[in-house]
Amino acid sequence: MTCHCAEIITPGLLDLFDARQRLIDTATPINTVETITLEQSAGRVLAETLLAPLDMPGVDNSAMDGYALCLADYQAAPGGAGLPILQRVPAGAGVMLLPKGGCARIFTGAPVPMGADIIVPQERVTLDQRGHIHLEGSLVLGANIRRQGEETRIGTPLLAGGKLLDAASIALLASHGINAVTVKRRLRVALLSTGDELIAPGTARSPGQVYDSNRAMLNVLLAQAQCDVLDLGVIADSPQSLHQAFEHAQSVADVVMCTGGVSVGEEDHVRPVIEQRGGLHFHGVAMKPGKPFAFGYLGAEPSSSTPLMALPGNPVASLVGWQLLALPFIHAMQGRAVAALQRYPVKAGFSQRGPQGRCELLRVLMDWSQGAPVAQLAGGQGSHMLSAASQAHGYLMINPATQVTEGATYHYYPINQFAA
Ligand code: AMP
Ligand code: MG
């Protein structure tokens, strides 16, 4: 999936989708696994494909509250006499034998008695004075019987390795009686902010100082992505401080993530320090916001080193860089199947000048008041403006050298796809 805009992106910048693919392709999934209880497994990544230990359903059972019978017996009853109720089968009962010449009262989930070939829902059954049942509506052999193994046969794949264990997957495993799973170990990510201007929320701000919002944000995002975060705090804008911080980070984490100092200004020391301590895969992505994204490694050679992602300092650039580039890399490192980006066409409810040299991700709200969705700007679009990012439902992707025209259609990327 590329935006096919290689000829119109700024030279030296990598296409956003190419950058994303390079990150995914470069990731080496962690191979350490652990076995944990199903209760502890929410959000973990299944390490191996699980085969169904059982047929599901385990036995032919009733899909309705009603009556189980042999259709031929009912049709053969002389003079339309109906059938007497000779048996009662609640859920939890064993498999019974249907008494000849009669029917069974049966409840949802209860095993179909042997000899019965149809369940008739109670709404379509009337009882006469003798207590015999009479049926209404069409009678189809096999109706309302959930067949043994119709969903899953024993020994067939149940969940693939790399699957994130969410509530439905955990329920599926529980339904097969599984109470322990082998999962990948959690990823350790070292997180650091760079910038002499940064101060901690809760302290007083002097003119020129900036609260460190990126670390607050990335702590949340990494935790939501099931990473163990090693928060290394704020690192000063000097090569020595960065050398020290990266040396430590590299020794304790699977992945290093930093923000700020990754442009090409005189105070931007991140890139040269990465190059001295390891190397760069790429620096600069044709996206707005998010251009100064760098991907590299700390260590002698890429294969035996610690990957590092340097996110831009501007808060919205950092957020978008995380969502589109860092998150799929983290998923790939976790051994998780990386989901394709979800996007769909949506009309813009506004016109404005388009981006030059890179794709723009406009923070938008979806307005459903007219029936079909229309994208409206969620607020100011500066890469330092968190207000719009905090309100937006998604991004409208505008290709380089493309105007935004009210009523025209663009790709919309819902933000909730980046939630985990
Ligand atoms: P830089 O990439 O270091 O040049 O930073 C670009 C802009 O982002 C500057 O206005 C910084 O003050 C701001 N910035 C950098 N790091 C952070 C951070 N951790 N939290 C909030 N703003 C930041
Ligand atoms: Mg800086």
CSV table of C-alpha atoms and ligand atoms in Angstrom, one decimal:
chain,number,residue,atom,x,y,z
A,1,MET,CA,0.0,0.0,0.0
A,2,THR,CA,1.9,3.1,-1.2
A,3,CYS,CA,0.6,6.5,-1.9
A,4,HIS,CA,2.4,6.3,-5.3
A,5,CYS,CA,3.8,9.8,-4.8
A,6,ALA,CA,7.5,9.0,-5.1
A,7,GLU,CA,8.0,11.6,-7.7
A,8,ILE,CA,6.4,14.4,-5.7
A,9,ILE,CA,7.8,13.8,-2.2
A,10,THR,CA,10.7,15.9,-1.0
A,11,PRO,CA,14.0,14.2,-2.0
A,12,GLY,CA,15.6,12.5,0.9
A,13,LEU,CA,12.3,11.7,2.6
A,14,LEU,CA,11.0,8.1,2.6
A,15,ASP,CA,7.4,7.4,1.6
A,16,LEU,CA,5.3,6.8,4.7
A,17,PHE,CA,4.1,3.3,3.7
A,18,ASP,CA,7.6,2.3,2.6
A,19,ALA,CA,8.9,3.4,6.0
A,20,ARG,CA,6.2,1.5,7.8
A,21,GLN,CA,7.0,-1.7,5.8
A,22,ARG,CA,10.7,-1.3,6.4
A,23,LEU,CA,10.1,-1.1,10.1
A,24,ILE,CA,8.0,-4.2,10.0
A,25,ASP,CA,10.5,-6.1,7.9
A,26,THR,CA,13.4,-5.2,10.1
A,27,ALA,CA,11.8,-6.3,13.3
A,28,THR,CA,13.1,-9.6,14.9
A,29,PRO,CA,10.3,-11.0,17.0
A,30,ILE,CA,11.3,-11.9,20.5
A,31,ASN,CA,11.5,-15.7,20.9
A,32,THR,CA,11.3,-16.1,24.6
A,33,VAL,CA,8.0,-17.6,25.7
A,34,GLU,CA,6.2,-18.3,29.0
A,35,THR,CA,3.2,-20.3,30.1
A,36,ILE,CA,0.6,-18.4,32.0
A,37,THR,CA,-2.9,-18.9,33.2
A,38,LEU,CA,-5.8,-17.9,30.9
A,39,GLU,CA,-6.8,-15.3,33.5
A,40,GLN,CA,-3.5,-13.5,33.2
A,41,SER,CA,-3.4,-13.6,29.4
A,42,ALA,CA,-5.4,-10.5,28.4
A,43,GLY,CA,-3.4,-8.5,25.9
A,44,ARG,CA,-0.6,-11.1,25.5
A,45,VAL,CA,0.5,-12.6,22.2
A,46,LEU,CA,0.0,-16.3,21.6
A,47,ALA,CA,3.3,-18.0,20.9
A,48,GLU,CA,2.1,-21.0,18.9
A,49,THR,CA,-0.9,-22.0,16.9
A,50,LEU,CA,-3.4,-23.8,19.2
A,51,LEU,CA,-5.3,-26.8,17.8
A,52,ALA,CA,-8.9,-27.4,19.0
A,53,PRO,CA,-8.7,-30.0,21.8
A,54,LEU,CA,-12.4,-30.8,21.4
A,55,ASP,CA,-15.3,-30.8,18.9
A,56,MET,CA,-17.4,-27.6,19.2
A,57,PRO,CA,-20.2,-28.1,19.9
A,58,GLY,CA,-19.3,-31.2,21.8
A,59,VAL,CA,-22.6,-32.9,21.0
A,60,ASP,CA,-25.7,-32.3,18.9
A,61,ASN,CA,-27.8,-29.8,20.9
A,62,SER,CA,-30.9,-27.7,20.8
A,63,ALA,CA,-30.7,-24.1,19.5
A,64,MET,CA,-34.1,-23.3,21.0
A,65,ASP,CA,-36.5,-24.0,23.9
A,66,GLY,CA,-39.0,-26.3,22.4
A,67,TYR,CA,-39.7,-30.0,21.5
A,68,ALA,CA,-37.4,-32.7,20.1
A,69,LEU,CA,-39.1,-35.3,18.0
A,70,CYS,CA,-38.8,-37.7,15.1
A,71,LEU,CA,-40.6,-36.0,12.2
A,72,ALA,CA,-41.7,-39.3,10.7
A,73,ASP,CA,-43.4,-40.3,14.0
A,74,TYR,CA,-45.3,-37.1,14.1
A,75,GLN,CA,-46.4,-37.4,10.5
A,76,ALA,CA,-47.4,-41.0,11.1
A,77,ALA,CA,-49.6,-40.3,14.1
A,78,PRO,CA,-53.1,-41.5,13.2
A,79,GLY,CA,-55.7,-38.8,12.5
A,80,GLY,CA,-53.3,-36.0,13.4
A,81,ALA,CA,-53.3,-37.1,17.0
A,82,GLY,CA,-50.0,-35.4,17.7
A,83,LEU,CA,-47.3,-36.8,20.1
A,84,PRO,CA,-47.3,-37.2,23.8
A,85,ILE,CA,-44.5,-35.6,25.8
A,86,LEU,CA,-42.6,-38.5,27.3
A,87,GLN,CA,-39.3,-37.0,28.2
A,88,ARG,CA,-37.7,-33.7,29.6
A,89,VAL,CA,-34.2,-32.7,28.6
A,90,PRO,CA,-32.7,-29.6,30.4
A,91,ALA,CA,-29.3,-28.2,29.6
A,92,GLY,CA,-26.7,-30.3,31.4
A,93,ALA,CA,-28.5,-33.6,30.9
A,94,GLY,CA,-26.7,-36.5,29.3
A,95,VAL,CA,-27.6,-37.8,25.8
A,96,MET,CA,-30.9,-39.8,26.1
A,97,LEU,CA,-32.8,-42.1,23.9
A,98,LEU,CA,-36.1,-40.6,22.5
A,99,PRO,CA,-39.0,-42.8,23.6
A,100,LYS,CA,-40.7,-44.3,20.6
A,101,GLY,CA,-44.0,-42.7,19.6
A,102,GLY,CA,-43.4,-39.6,21.8
A,103,CYS,CA,-41.5,-36.3,21.9
A,104,ALA,CA,-39.2,-34.6,24.4
A,105,ARG,CA,-39.6,-31.2,26.1
A,106,ILE,CA,-36.1,-29.7,25.4
A,107,PHE,CA,-34.2,-26.5,26.4
A,108,THR,CA,-31.5,-24.4,24.6
A,109,GLY,CA,-28.1,-26.1,24.8
A,110,ALA,CA,-29.5,-29.5,25.9
A,111,PRO,CA,-28.3,-32.6,24.1
A,112,VAL,CA,-30.7,-33.7,21.3
A,113,PRO,CA,-32.0,-37.2,22.3
A,114,MET,CA,-31.0,-40.0,20.0
A,115,GLY,CA,-33.8,-40.7,17.5
A,116,ALA,CA,-34.9,-37.0,17.4
A,117,ASP,CA,-34.3,-35.3,14.0
A,118,ILE,CA,-35.9,-31.9,14.5
A,119,ILE,CA,-36.4,-29.3,17.3
A,120,VAL,CA,-39.6,-27.3,17.0
A,121,PRO,CA,-39.5,-24.0,18.9
A,122,GLN,CA,-42.1,-23.7,21.7
A,123,GLU,CA,-43.7,-20.7,20.0
A,124,ARG,CA,-44.9,-23.0,17.1
A,125,VAL,CA,-46.3,-25.8,19.4
A,126,THR,CA,-49.8,-26.1,20.9
A,127,LEU,CA,-50.9,-28.7,23.4
A,128,ASP,CA,-54.3,-30.4,23.2
A,129,GLN,CA,-56.4,-31.6,26.2
A,130,ARG,CA,-54.5,-34.9,26.3
A,131,GLY,CA,-51.2,-33.0,26.5
A,132,HIS,CA,-50.2,-34.0,22.9
A,133,ILE,CA,-48.2,-31.5,20.9
A,134,HIS,CA,-49.3,-30.1,17.5
A,135,LEU,CA,-47.0,-28.3,15.3
A,136,GLU,CA,-47.4,-25.1,13.1
A,137,GLY,CA,-45.3,-23.8,10.3
A,138,SER,CA,-42.7,-25.4,8.1
A,139,LEU,CA,-41.0,-28.6,9.4
A,140,VAL,CA,-37.5,-29.1,8.1
A,141,LEU,CA,-35.5,-32.1,9.1
A,142,GLY,CA,-32.5,-31.0,11.3
A,143,ALA,CA,-34.0,-27.6,12.1
A,144,ASN,CA,-32.7,-25.9,15.2
A,145,ILE,CA,-30.1,-28.6,15.9
A,146,ARG,CA,-26.6,-27.3,16.5
A,147,ARG,CA,-24.4,-30.2,15.2
A,148,GLN,CA,-21.5,-31.6,16.9
A,149,GLY,CA,-18.3,-30.1,15.5
A,150,GLU,CA,-20.1,-27.7,13.2
A,151,GLU,CA,-18.0,-24.8,14.4
A,152,THR,CA,-14.7,-26.5,15.1
A,153,ARG,CA,-13.5,-30.1,14.7
A,154,ILE,CA,-11.0,-31.5,17.2
A,155,GLY,CA,-7.4,-31.1,15.9
A,156,THR,CA,-8.1,-28.2,13.6
A,157,PRO,CA,-6.5,-24.7,14.2
A,158,LEU,CA,-8.3,-22.7,16.8
A,159,LEU,CA,-6.1,-19.6,17.1
A,160,ALA,CA,-2.9,-18.9,15.1
A,161,GLY,CA,0.4,-18.0,16.7
A,162,GLY,CA,0.8,-14.2,16.8
A,163,LYS,CA,-2.8,-13.7,17.8
A,164,LEU,CA,-3.5,-11.0,20.4
A,165,LEU,CA,-5.4,-12.5,23.2
A,166,ASP,CA,-8.5,-10.3,23.5
A,167,ALA,CA,-11.7,-11.0,25.4
A,168,ALA,CA,-13.3,-13.0,22.5
A,169,SER,CA,-10.1,-15.1,22.1
A,170,ILE,CA,-9.9,-15.8,25.8
A,171,ALA,CA,-13.6,-16.8,25.8
A,172,LEU,CA,-12.9,-19.1,22.8
A,173,LEU,CA,-10.1,-20.8,24.7
A,174,ALA,CA,-12.1,-21.1,27.9
A,175,SER,CA,-15.0,-22.7,25.8
A,176,HIS,CA,-12.5,-25.4,24.9
A,177,GLY,CA,-11.6,-26.0,28.5
A,178,ILE,CA,-8.1,-24.4,28.1
A,179,ASN,CA,-6.8,-22.6,31.2
A,180,ALA,CA,-3.1,-22.1,30.4
A,181,VAL,CA,-1.5,-20.6,27.4
A,182,THR,CA,2.1,-20.2,26.0
A,183,VAL,CA,2.7,-16.5,25.1
A,184,LYS,CA,5.6,-14.4,24.1
A,185,ARG,CA,7.3,-12.6,26.9
A,186,ARG,CA,6.5,-8.9,27.3
A,187,LEU,CA,8.7,-6.4,25.4
A,188,ARG,CA,10.9,-4.1,27.4
A,189,VAL,CA,11.0,-0.6,26.0
A,190,ALA,CA,13.3,2.2,27.3
A,191,LEU,CA,11.7,5.6,26.9
A,192,LEU,CA,13.4,8.9,27.1
A,193,SER,CA,12.7,12.5,26.2
A,194,THR,CA,15.4,14.9,25.1
A,195,GLY,CA,15.3,18.7,25.5
A,196,ASP,CA,16.8,21.3,27.9
A,197,GLU,CA,13.5,23.1,27.9
A,198,LEU,CA,11.5,20.2,29.3
A,199,ILE,CA,10.1,20.2,32.8
A,200,ALA,CA,7.8,17.8,34.7
A,201,PRO,CA,4.0,18.5,34.9
A,202,GLY,CA,3.2,19.7,38.5
A,203,THR,CA,6.2,22.0,38.7
A,204,ALA,CA,6.0,25.8,38.0
A,205,ARG,CA,6.8,26.9,34.4
A,206,SER,CA,9.3,29.7,33.6
A,207,PRO,CA,9.1,31.4,30.2
A,208,GLY,CA,10.6,29.2,27.6
A,209,GLN,CA,10.1,26.0,29.5
A,210,VAL,CA,7.8,23.2,28.1
A,211,TYR,CA,6.1,20.5,30.0
A,212,ASP,CA,7.2,17.0,28.9
A,213,SER,CA,3.9,15.8,27.4
A,214,ASN,CA,5.5,13.3,25.1
A,215,ARG,CA,6.8,11.0,27.8
A,216,ALA,CA,3.3,11.2,29.5
A,217,MET,CA,1.8,10.2,26.2
A,218,LEU,CA,4.2,7.5,25.3
A,219,ASN,CA,4.1,5.9,28.7
A,220,VAL,CA,0.4,5.4,28.2
A,221,LEU,CA,0.7,4.2,24.6
A,222,LEU,CA,3.5,1.7,25.4
A,223,ALA,CA,1.5,0.4,28.4
A,224,GLN,CA,-1.6,0.0,26.2
A,225,ALA,CA,0.6,-1.9,23.7
A,226,GLN,CA,1.5,-4.3,26.6
A,227,CYS,CA,5.1,-3.2,26.8
A,228,ASP,CA,7.1,-3.0,30.1
A,229,VAL,CA,8.3,0.6,30.1
A,230,LEU,CA,11.7,1.6,31.5
A,231,ASP,CA,11.2,5.4,31.9
A,232,LEU,CA,14.6,7.0,31.7
A,233,GLY,CA,13.3,10.6,32.1
A,234,VAL,CA,14.5,13.7,30.4
A,235,ILE,CA,18.0,13.8,28.8
A,236,ALA,CA,19.8,17.1,28.3
A,237,ASP,CA,20.6,18.3,24.8
A,238,SER,CA,24.2,17.3,24.8
A,239,PRO,CA,26.1,14.5,23.0
A,240,GLN,CA,27.6,13.3,26.3
A,241,SER,CA,24.2,13.0,28.0
A,242,LEU,CA,22.7,11.1,25.0
A,243,HIS,CA,25.7,8.7,24.8
A,244,GLN,CA,25.3,7.9,28.5
A,245,ALA,CA,21.5,7.5,28.2
A,246,PHE,CA,21.6,5.4,25.1
A,247,GLU,CA,24.4,3.1,26.6
A,248,HIS,CA,22.2,2.4,29.6
A,249,ALA,CA,19.0,2.1,27.5
A,250,GLN,CA,20.6,-0.4,25.1
A,251,SER,CA,21.7,-2.6,28.0
A,252,VAL,CA,18.4,-2.9,29.7
A,253,ALA,CA,15.7,-2.9,26.9
A,254,ASP,CA,14.6,-4.7,23.8
A,255,VAL,CA,13.8,-1.4,22.0
A,256,VAL,CA,14.8,2.2,22.7
A,257,MET,CA,12.4,5.0,22.0
A,258,CYS,CA,13.2,8.7,22.4
A,259,THR,CA,11.6,11.9,21.4
A,260,GLY,CA,12.9,15.3,20.3
A,261,GLY,CA,16.3,16.4,19.1
A,262,VAL,CA,16.0,14.5,15.9
A,263,SER,CA,15.7,17.3,13.3
A,264,VAL,CA,18.8,18.8,11.7
A,265,GLY,CA,19.3,21.9,14.0
A,266,GLU,CA,22.5,22.5,16.0
A,267,GLU,CA,20.8,21.4,19.2
A,268,ASP,CA,19.6,18.1,17.6
A,269,HIS,CA,22.2,15.6,18.7
A,270,VAL,CA,20.2,12.4,18.5
A,271,ARG,CA,21.1,11.5,14.9
A,272,PRO,CA,24.9,11.9,15.2
A,273,VAL,CA,24.9,10.0,18.5
A,274,ILE,CA,22.9,7.1,17.0
A,275,GLU,CA,25.4,7.0,14.1
A,276,GLN,CA,28.3,6.9,16.5
A,277,ARG,CA,26.8,4.2,18.7
A,278,GLY,CA,25.3,2.1,15.9
A,279,GLY,CA,23.6,3.2,12.7
A,280,LEU,CA,20.6,4.5,10.9
A,281,HIS,CA,18.1,2.6,8.7
A,282,PHE,CA,16.5,5.8,7.7
A,283,HIS,CA,15.8,9.4,8.8
A,284,GLY,CA,13.0,11.5,7.5
A,285,VAL,CA,9.5,10.4,6.4
A,286,ALA,CA,7.3,12.2,3.9
A,287,MET,CA,4.5,12.8,6.4
A,288,LYS,CA,3.1,15.9,8.0
A,289,PRO,CA,3.3,15.9,10.9
A,290,GLY,CA,6.0,13.5,11.7
A,291,LYS,CA,8.8,14.2,9.3
A,292,PRO,CA,11.8,13.9,11.6
A,293,PHE,CA,11.3,10.2,12.4
A,294,ALA,CA,14.5,8.2,12.6
A,295,PHE,CA,14.9,4.4,12.8
A,296,GLY,CA,18.3,3.0,13.7
A,297,TYR,CA,20.1,0.6,16.1
A,298,LEU,CA,22.5,0.8,19.0
A,299,GLY,CA,25.3,-1.7,18.8
A,300,ALA,CA,28.0,-3.0,16.4
A,301,GLU,CA,25.7,-4.4,13.8
A,302,PRO,CA,22.0,-4.4,13.1
A,303,SER,CA,21.4,-8.1,13.8
A,304,SER,CA,22.9,-8.2,17.3
A,305,SER,CA,21.9,-4.7,18.4
A,306,THR,CA,19.1,-2.8,20.0
A,307,PRO,CA,16.6,-1.1,17.7
A,308,LEU,CA,15.9,2.5,18.3
A,309,MET,CA,13.1,4.7,17.1
A,310,ALA,CA,13.5,8.4,17.5
A,311,LEU,CA,10.2,10.3,17.4
A,312,PRO,CA,9.9,14.0,16.6
A,313,GLY,CA,9.7,16.4,19.5
A,314,ASN,CA,6.5,18.1,18.4
A,315,PRO,CA,3.8,16.4,20.3
A,316,VAL,CA,1.4,15.6,17.5
A,317,ALA,CA,4.2,14.5,15.3
A,318,SER,CA,5.3,12.2,18.0
A,319,LEU,CA,1.8,10.8,18.3
A,320,VAL,CA,1.3,10.2,14.6
A,321,GLY,CA,4.8,8.7,14.4
A,322,TRP,CA,3.9,6.3,17.1
A,323,GLN,CA,0.6,5.3,15.5
A,324,LEU,CA,1.7,4.8,11.9
A,325,LEU,CA,5.4,3.7,12.3
A,326,ALA,CA,6.4,2.8,15.9
A,327,LEU,CA,3.3,0.7,16.8
A,328,PRO,CA,3.6,-1.8,13.9
A,329,PHE,CA,7.3,-2.2,14.7
A,330,ILE,CA,6.4,-2.9,18.3
A,331,HIS,CA,3.7,-5.4,17.2
A,332,ALA,CA,6.2,-7.2,14.9
A,333,MET,CA,8.8,-7.3,17.7
A,334,GLN,CA,6.2,-8.8,20.0
A,335,GLY,CA,5.6,-11.6,17.5
A,336,ARG,CA,2.1,-10.3,16.9
A,337,ALA,CA,0.5,-10.4,13.5
A,338,VAL,CA,0.7,-6.8,12.2
A,339,ALA,CA,-2.8,-5.6,11.1
A,340,ALA,CA,-3.1,-3.8,7.8
A,341,LEU,CA,-4.1,-0.2,8.1
A,342,GLN,CA,-7.8,0.4,8.1
A,343,ARG,CA,-9.0,3.2,5.9
A,344,TYR,CA,-12.1,4.1,4.0
A,345,PRO,CA,-13.3,6.9,1.7
A,346,VAL,CA,-14.9,9.9,3.3
A,347,LYS,CA,-15.9,13.3,2.0
A,348,ALA,CA,-14.2,16.5,3.3
A,349,GLY,CA,-16.5,19.1,4.7
A,350,PHE,CA,-14.0,21.9,4.0
A,351,SER,CA,-11.5,23.2,1.4
A,352,GLN,CA,-7.9,24.1,2.0
A,353,ARG,CA,-4.5,24.2,0.4
A,354,GLY,CA,-2.9,20.7,0.3
A,355,PRO,CA,0.6,19.7,1.5
A,356,GLN,CA,3.8,20.0,-0.6
A,357,GLY,CA,6.4,17.3,-0.7
A,358,ARG,CA,4.8,14.9,1.8
A,359,CYS,CA,1.4,13.4,2.8
A,360,GLU,CA,-0.6,15.3,5.4
A,361,LEU,CA,-2.6,13.7,8.1
A,362,LEU,CA,-5.4,16.1,9.0
A,363,ARG,CA,-6.9,15.6,12.5
A,364,VAL,CA,-10.7,15.4,11.8
A,365,LEU,CA,-14.0,14.7,13.4
A,366,MET,CA,-16.6,12.6,11.7
A,367,ASP,CA,-19.9,14.5,11.3
A,368,TRP,CA,-22.8,12.0,10.8
A,369,SER,CA,-25.6,14.6,11.0
A,370,GLN,CA,-26.3,14.4,7.3
A,371,GLY,CA,-26.6,10.6,7.2
A,372,ALA,CA,-23.3,9.9,5.4
A,373,PRO,CA,-20.1,10.8,7.2
A,374,VAL,CA,-18.3,14.1,6.4
A,375,ALA,CA,-14.9,14.9,7.8
A,376,GLN,CA,-14.5,18.3,9.6
A,377,LEU,CA,-11.2,19.7,11.0
A,378,ALA,CA,-10.9,18.9,14.7
A,379,GLY,CA,-9.1,22.2,15.4
A,380,GLY,CA,-5.7,23.8,14.8
A,381,GLN,CA,-3.5,21.6,12.7
A,382,GLY,CA,0.0,22.7,14.0
A,383,SER,CA,2.2,19.8,14.9
A,384,HIS,CA,2.5,21.4,18.4
A,385,MET,CA,-1.3,21.5,18.9
A,386,LEU,CA,-2.5,18.7,21.0
A,387,SER,CA,-6.1,20.1,21.3
A,388,ALA,CA,-7.2,18.9,17.9
A,389,ALA,CA,-5.4,15.5,18.4
A,390,SER,CA,-7.2,15.0,21.7
A,391,GLN,CA,-10.7,15.5,19.9
A,392,ALA,CA,-10.1,13.9,16.6
A,393,HIS,CA,-11.8,10.7,15.5
A,394,GLY,CA,-9.3,10.0,12.8
A,395,TYR,CA,-7.0,11.3,10.1
A,396,LEU,CA,-7.8,12.4,6.6
A,397,MET,CA,-4.8,11.6,4.4
A,398,ILE,CA,-4.0,14.2,1.8
A,399,ASN,CA,-1.4,13.3,-0.8
A,400,PRO,CA,1.3,15.8,-1.7
A,401,ALA,CA,0.4,18.5,-4.2
A,402,THR,CA,-3.3,17.6,-3.8
A,403,GLN,CA,-5.8,20.4,-2.8
A,404,VAL,CA,-8.5,19.6,-0.2
A,405,THR,CA,-11.9,20.4,-1.8
A,406,GLU,CA,-15.1,20.3,0.0
A,407,GLY,CA,-17.2,17.4,-1.2
A,408,ALA,CA,-14.2,15.5,-2.6
A,409,THR,CA,-13.3,12.1,-1.2
A,410,TYR,CA,-10.1,11.2,0.7
A,411,HIS,CA,-8.8,8.3,2.7
A,412,TYR,CA,-9.9,8.4,6.3
A,413,TYR,CA,-8.0,6.4,8.9
A,414,PRO,CA,-9.9,5.9,12.2
A,415,ILE,CA,-7.8,6.5,15.2
A,416,ASN,CA,-9.3,3.7,17.2
A,417,GLN,CA,-7.4,1.2,15.1
A,418,PHE,CA,-4.3,2.4,16.9
A,419,ALA,CA,-5.8,1.7,20.4
A,420,ALA,CA,-3.8,-1.4,21.2
B,1,AMP,P1,12.8,19.2,18.8
B,1,AMP,O1,12.4,18.1,18.0
B,1,AMP,O2,13.6,18.8,20.0
B,1,AMP,O3,13.4,20.3,18.0
B,1,AMP,O4,11.5,19.7,19.4
B,1,AMP,C1,10.5,20.3,18.6
B,1,AMP,C2,9.4,20.9,19.5
B,1,AMP,O5,8.8,20.0,20.3
B,1,AMP,C3,9.9,22.0,20.4
B,1,AMP,O6,9.0,23.0,20.5
B,1,AMP,C4,10.0,21.3,21.7
B,1,AMP,O7,10.0,22.1,22.8
B,1,AMP,C5,8.9,20.3,21.6
B,1,AMP,N1,9.1,19.1,22.4
B,1,AMP,C6,10.2,18.4,22.4
B,1,AMP,N2,10.1,17.4,23.2
B,1,AMP,C7,8.9,17.5,23.8
B,1,AMP,C8,8.3,16.7,24.9
B,1,AMP,N3,8.9,15.7,25.4
B,1,AMP,N4,7.1,17.2,25.3
B,1,AMP,C9,6.5,18.3,24.7
B,1,AMP,N5,7.1,19.0,23.8
B,1,AMP,C10,8.3,18.6,23.3
B,2,MG,MG,14.8,19.6,21.3
